[in-house]
Amino acid sequence: MSTVLDQIIRGVREDLSARRSALPLEQLRDLVATKPAGLDALAALSAPGGVHLIAEVKRASPSKGALADIPDPAVLAAEYAAGGASVISVLTEQRRFGGSLADLDAVRAAVTIPVLRKDFVVEPYQVWEARAHGADLVLLMASALQQGELTELLGLVEELGMHALLEAHDEDELTRCLDAGGRIVGINARNLKTLEVDPSTVSRLLPSVPAGVVGVAESGVTGPDSVRDYVGAGARAVLVGEALVTGADPRSAARELLAAGGRRVDVEESS
């Protein structure tokens, strides 16, 4: 029986095939060669002074459907940056999340901080795409990849001057992310095979992330209390989408979450 994750990846591969037909890999590589170097997402997420925020441009989700009407992702990203976000995450999967590479382009043009391409990356072509569209950070999910694929894709990400956010949601996946050489490792409270969210997953696994690796808490953040809980478990960054896009004031919401995690955002510095 196929899981939700299986179904999503099936659609991702179909859409990827269409894009590859329209723009062959050789041409994509030529496009990458014209792009400026990527920003250092690892440095951005390693800076001292409290928790970091990866703020997400997220239109929809498989579990809840449409979340927010985002007429201009560039405007939202700019608000996140003004609120103190260290990285902007952009969902580019279209079928279940309503995202696109056009959203990534718009955000890249609007902010001067690192940008994460958040998608279900299963082939090298998608890594080249990410760099071509200005991403500095790429999500690699252990649940979607065999170990050899995870290691190979991480190597390509780093070869192209980016960093990877390696994602785990159980002990085995965390071990695999660390064995692959992940320097930014996220623990996802959401099991994408069932869509169930269990914040205790983050609290249980984050303490096993070594001190030299940036531990990121993903999913399950509903407000400041969630951030405090995750920071208490060892999170150095939190990735937040729904709680930000469904609110009325994303800039203030970002600042509130950061304050809960011990990071002070000066208005003068972030405006």
CSV table of C-alpha atoms in Angstrom, one decimal:
chain,number,residue,atom,x,y,z
A,1,MET,CA,0.0,0.0,0.0
A,2,SER,CA,1.5,3.4,-1.0
A,3,THR,CA,2.0,6.1,1.6
A,4,VAL,CA,1.2,9.8,1.2
A,5,LEU,CA,4.9,10.3,0.6
A,6,ASP,CA,5.0,7.7,-2.2
A,7,GLN,CA,2.1,9.5,-3.9
A,8,ILE,CA,3.7,12.9,-3.6
A,9,ILE,CA,7.0,11.6,-5.0
A,10,ARG,CA,5.2,9.9,-7.9
A,11,GLY,CA,3.8,13.3,-8.9
A,12,VAL,CA,7.1,15.0,-8.3
A,13,ARG,CA,8.8,12.6,-10.8
A,14,GLU,CA,6.1,13.3,-13.4
A,15,ASP,CA,6.5,17.0,-13.1
A,16,LEU,CA,10.3,16.7,-13.1
A,17,SER,CA,10.2,14.8,-16.3
A,18,ALA,CA,8.2,17.5,-18.0
A,19,ARG,CA,10.6,20.2,-16.8
A,20,ARG,CA,13.6,18.2,-17.9
A,21,SER,CA,12.1,17.8,-21.4
A,22,ALA,CA,11.6,21.6,-21.6
A,23,LEU,CA,15.1,22.4,-20.3
A,24,PRO,CA,17.7,19.6,-20.7
A,25,LEU,CA,20.4,19.2,-18.0
A,26,GLU,CA,23.1,20.5,-20.3
A,27,GLN,CA,21.3,23.8,-20.7
A,28,LEU,CA,20.5,23.9,-17.0
A,29,ARG,CA,24.2,23.6,-16.2
A,30,ASP,CA,25.0,26.5,-18.5
A,31,LEU,CA,22.4,28.6,-16.7
A,32,VAL,CA,24.0,27.7,-13.3
A,33,ALA,CA,27.4,28.9,-14.6
A,34,THR,CA,25.9,32.4,-15.0
A,35,LYS,CA,24.7,32.7,-11.4
A,36,PRO,CA,26.5,34.4,-8.6
A,37,ALA,CA,27.9,32.3,-5.8
A,38,GLY,CA,25.4,31.1,-3.2
A,39,LEU,CA,25.1,32.6,0.3
A,40,ASP,CA,26.5,30.7,3.3
A,41,ALA,CA,23.4,29.2,4.9
A,42,LEU,CA,25.5,27.2,7.4
A,43,ALA,CA,27.1,30.4,8.7
A,44,ALA,CA,23.8,32.1,8.9
A,45,LEU,CA,22.3,29.3,11.0
A,46,SER,CA,25.4,29.0,13.2
A,47,ALA,CA,25.7,32.6,14.4
A,48,PRO,CA,25.4,32.9,18.2
A,49,GLY,CA,22.7,34.8,20.0
A,50,GLY,CA,19.6,32.6,20.3
A,51,VAL,CA,17.5,30.5,18.0
A,52,HIS,CA,17.4,31.1,14.3
A,53,LEU,CA,14.2,31.2,12.2
A,54,ILE,CA,13.7,29.5,8.8
A,55,ALA,CA,10.5,31.2,7.7
A,56,GLU,CA,8.5,29.5,5.0
A,57,VAL,CA,6.5,30.7,2.0
A,58,LYS,CA,3.8,28.0,2.1
A,59,ARG,CA,0.5,28.2,0.2
A,60,ALA,CA,-0.9,24.8,1.0
A,61,SER,CA,-0.3,21.4,2.6
A,62,PRO,CA,-1.4,17.8,2.0
A,63,SER,CA,-3.0,17.6,5.4
A,64,LYS,CA,-4.9,20.9,5.5
A,65,GLY,CA,-5.2,22.0,1.8
A,66,ALA,CA,-5.0,25.7,1.1
A,67,LEU,CA,-3.4,27.7,4.0
A,68,ALA,CA,-3.0,31.2,2.7
A,69,ASP,CA,-3.5,33.3,-0.4
A,70,ILE,CA,0.0,34.7,-1.1
A,71,PRO,CA,-0.4,37.0,-4.1
A,72,ASP,CA,3.3,38.1,-3.9
A,73,PRO,CA,5.8,35.8,-2.2
A,74,ALA,CA,8.4,38.5,-2.5
A,75,VAL,CA,6.5,40.7,-0.1
A,76,LEU,CA,6.0,38.0,2.4
A,77,ALA,CA,9.7,37.0,2.3
A,78,ALA,CA,10.7,40.7,2.8
A,79,GLU,CA,8.4,40.7,5.9
A,80,TYR,CA,10.1,37.6,7.2
A,81,ALA,CA,13.5,39.1,6.7
A,82,ALA,CA,12.5,42.3,8.4
A,83,GLY,CA,11.2,40.2,11.3
A,84,GLY,CA,14.6,38.6,11.8
A,85,ALA,CA,14.5,35.4,9.8
A,86,SER,CA,17.9,33.9,9.0
A,87,VAL,CA,16.7,31.9,6.0
A,88,ILE,CA,13.6,32.0,3.8
A,89,SER,CA,12.2,28.6,2.9
A,90,VAL,CA,10.2,28.4,-0.4
A,91,LEU,CA,8.1,25.3,-1.2
A,92,THR,CA,8.4,24.6,-4.9
A,93,GLU,CA,6.3,21.4,-5.1
A,94,GLN,CA,3.1,22.3,-7.0
A,95,ARG,CA,0.5,19.5,-6.7
A,96,ARG,CA,0.2,19.3,-2.9
A,97,PHE,CA,1.8,22.5,-1.7
A,98,GLY,CA,0.9,25.0,-4.5
A,99,GLY,CA,4.4,26.1,-4.9
A,100,SER,CA,6.6,26.8,-7.9
A,101,LEU,CA,10.1,27.7,-9.1
A,102,ALA,CA,8.6,31.1,-9.9
A,103,ASP,CA,8.0,31.6,-6.2
A,104,LEU,CA,11.7,30.8,-5.6
A,105,ASP,CA,12.7,33.3,-8.2
A,106,ALA,CA,10.6,36.0,-6.6
A,107,VAL,CA,11.9,35.4,-3.1
A,108,ARG,CA,15.5,35.3,-4.3
A,109,ALA,CA,15.1,38.7,-5.9
A,110,ALA,CA,13.5,40.2,-2.8
A,111,VAL,CA,15.9,39.2,0.1
A,112,THR,CA,19.6,39.2,0.8
A,113,ILE,CA,19.6,36.3,3.2
A,114,PRO,CA,19.9,32.6,2.3
A,115,VAL,CA,17.0,30.9,0.6
A,116,LEU,CA,16.0,27.2,0.9
A,117,ARG,CA,14.4,25.3,-1.9
A,118,LYS,CA,12.0,23.0,0.0
A,119,ASP,CA,10.8,20.2,-2.3
A,120,PHE,CA,11.0,16.4,-2.6
A,121,VAL,CA,14.4,16.2,-4.2
A,122,VAL,CA,15.0,12.7,-5.6
A,123,GLU,CA,17.3,13.4,-8.6
A,124,PRO,CA,20.4,15.5,-9.3
A,125,TYR,CA,18.5,17.6,-11.9
A,126,GLN,CA,16.6,19.2,-9.0
A,127,VAL,CA,19.8,20.2,-7.3
A,128,TRP,CA,20.9,22.0,-10.5
A,129,GLU,CA,17.5,23.6,-10.7
A,130,ALA,CA,17.8,24.9,-7.1
A,131,ARG,CA,21.1,26.6,-7.9
A,132,ALA,CA,19.8,27.9,-11.2
A,133,HIS,CA,16.9,29.6,-9.4
A,134,GLY,CA,19.1,31.1,-6.7
A,135,ALA,CA,18.8,28.7,-3.8
A,136,ASP,CA,21.5,28.5,-1.2
A,137,LEU,CA,20.1,25.6,0.7
A,138,VAL,CA,18.4,22.4,-0.5
A,139,LEU,CA,16.2,20.0,1.5
A,140,LEU,CA,17.2,16.4,1.3
A,141,MET,CA,14.8,14.0,3.0
A,142,ALA,CA,16.1,10.7,4.3
A,143,SER,CA,12.6,9.2,4.1
A,144,ALA,CA,12.6,9.8,0.3
A,145,LEU,CA,16.1,8.6,-0.5
A,146,GLN,CA,18.3,5.5,-0.2
A,147,GLN,CA,21.6,6.1,1.6
A,148,GLY,CA,23.7,6.2,-1.6
A,149,GLU,CA,21.3,8.7,-3.1
A,150,LEU,CA,21.4,10.9,0.1
A,151,THR,CA,25.2,10.9,0.1
A,152,GLU,CA,25.4,11.6,-3.7
A,153,LEU,CA,23.0,14.4,-3.6
A,154,LEU,CA,24.6,16.0,-0.6
A,155,GLY,CA,27.9,15.9,-2.5
A,156,LEU,CA,26.4,17.6,-5.5
A,157,VAL,CA,24.7,20.3,-3.3
A,158,GLU,CA,28.1,21.1,-1.8
A,159,GLU,CA,29.9,21.0,-5.1
A,160,LEU,CA,27.5,23.6,-6.4
A,161,GLY,CA,28.3,25.9,-3.5
A,162,MET,CA,25.2,25.3,-1.5
A,163,HIS,CA,24.4,23.6,1.8
A,164,ALA,CA,21.8,20.9,2.5
A,165,LEU,CA,19.2,20.6,5.2
A,166,LEU,CA,19.1,16.8,5.8
A,167,GLU,CA,15.8,15.8,7.3
A,168,ALA,CA,15.0,12.9,9.6
A,169,HIS,CA,11.9,11.8,11.5
A,170,ASP,CA,13.1,8.7,13.4
A,171,GLU,CA,16.3,7.4,14.9
A,172,ASP,CA,17.4,5.4,11.8
A,173,GLU,CA,17.0,8.4,9.5
A,174,LEU,CA,18.9,10.6,11.9
A,175,THR,CA,21.8,8.2,11.9
A,176,ARG,CA,21.7,8.1,8.1
A,177,CYS,CA,21.8,11.9,7.9
A,178,LEU,CA,24.8,12.1,10.2
A,179,ASP,CA,26.6,9.2,8.4
A,180,ALA,CA,26.1,11.0,5.1
A,181,GLY,CA,27.9,14.0,6.5
A,182,GLY,CA,25.1,16.4,7.2
A,183,ARG,CA,26.1,19.7,8.9
A,184,ILE,CA,22.5,21.0,9.1
A,185,VAL,CA,20.1,18.3,10.2
A,186,GLY,CA,16.4,18.8,10.7
A,187,ILE,CA,14.1,16.7,12.9
A,188,ASN,CA,10.6,16.7,11.4
A,189,ALA,CA,7.7,16.3,13.8
A,190,ARG,CA,5.5,15.4,10.9
A,191,ASN,CA,5.6,11.8,9.5
A,192,LEU,CA,5.1,12.4,5.8
A,193,LYS,CA,4.0,8.8,5.3
A,194,THR,CA,1.0,9.4,7.5
A,195,LEU,CA,0.9,13.2,7.9
A,196,GLU,CA,0.6,12.9,11.7
A,197,VAL,CA,2.5,15.4,13.8
A,198,ASP,CA,4.1,14.4,17.0
A,199,PRO,CA,6.3,17.2,18.6
A,200,SER,CA,7.8,14.6,21.0
A,201,THR,CA,9.7,13.3,17.9
A,202,VAL,CA,11.7,16.5,17.9
A,203,SER,CA,12.2,16.5,21.7
A,204,ARG,CA,13.3,12.9,21.6
A,205,LEU,CA,15.8,13.1,18.6
A,206,LEU,CA,17.3,16.6,18.8
A,207,PRO,CA,19.5,15.8,21.8
A,208,SER,CA,21.3,13.2,19.6
A,209,VAL,CA,22.4,15.8,17.1
A,210,PRO,CA,26.1,16.4,17.7
A,211,ALA,CA,27.2,19.8,18.9
A,212,GLY,CA,29.0,20.5,15.7
A,213,VAL,CA,25.9,20.1,13.6
A,214,VAL,CA,23.1,22.7,13.4
A,215,GLY,CA,19.9,21.0,14.7
A,216,VAL,CA,16.7,22.3,13.2
A,217,ALA,CA,13.2,21.6,14.6
A,218,GLU,CA,10.6,21.3,11.8
A,219,SER,CA,6.8,21.2,12.1
A,220,GLY,CA,4.6,21.5,15.1
A,221,VAL,CA,5.4,25.1,15.9
A,222,THR,CA,2.1,26.7,16.9
A,223,GLY,CA,3.5,29.7,18.8
A,224,PRO,CA,6.2,30.9,21.2
A,225,ASP,CA,5.7,28.0,23.6
A,226,SER,CA,6.6,25.5,20.9
A,227,VAL,CA,9.8,27.4,20.1
A,228,ARG,CA,10.7,27.4,23.8
A,229,ASP,CA,10.1,23.6,24.0
A,230,TYR,CA,12.2,22.9,20.9
A,231,VAL,CA,15.1,25.2,22.0
A,232,GLY,CA,15.0,23.4,25.4
A,233,ALA,CA,15.5,20.1,23.5
A,234,GLY,CA,18.5,21.6,21.7
A,235,ALA,CA,17.2,23.3,18.5
A,236,ARG,CA,19.4,25.9,17.1
A,237,ALA,CA,16.9,26.8,14.4
A,238,VAL,CA,13.2,26.3,13.9
A,239,LEU,CA,11.4,26.0,10.5
A,240,VAL,CA,8.0,27.5,10.6
A,241,GLY,CA,5.4,27.8,7.8
A,242,GLU,CA,1.7,27.4,8.8
A,243,ALA,CA,1.9,29.5,12.0
A,244,LEU,CA,3.4,32.4,10.0
A,245,VAL,CA,1.4,32.3,6.8
A,246,THR,CA,-2.0,32.0,8.6
A,247,GLY,CA,-1.3,35.1,10.8
A,248,ALA,CA,-2.2,38.7,10.1
A,249,ASP,CA,1.3,40.1,10.7
A,250,PRO,CA,4.2,37.8,9.7
A,251,ARG,CA,6.9,40.3,10.7
A,252,SER,CA,5.6,40.6,14.2
A,253,ALA,CA,5.0,36.9,14.4
A,254,ALA,CA,8.5,36.1,13.4
A,255,ARG,CA,9.9,38.5,16.0
A,256,GLU,CA,7.7,36.9,18.7
A,257,LEU,CA,9.0,33.4,17.8
A,258,LEU,CA,12.6,34.6,17.9
A,259,ALA,CA,12.1,36.3,21.2
A,260,ALA,CA,10.8,33.1,22.7
A,261,GLY,CA,14.0,31.4,21.5
A,262,GLY,CA,16.3,34.0,23.0
A,263,ARG,CA,17.1,36.0,19.9
A,264,ARG,CA,16.8,39.8,20.0
A,265,VAL,CA,15.8,41.5,16.7
A,266,ASP,CA,16.6,45.2,16.4
A,267,VAL,CA,14.1,47.1,14.3
A,268,GLU,CA,16.9,49.2,12.8
A,269,GLU,CA,18.9,46.2,11.8
A,270,SER,CA,16.0,44.3,10.2
A,271,SER,CA,14.2,47.1,8.4
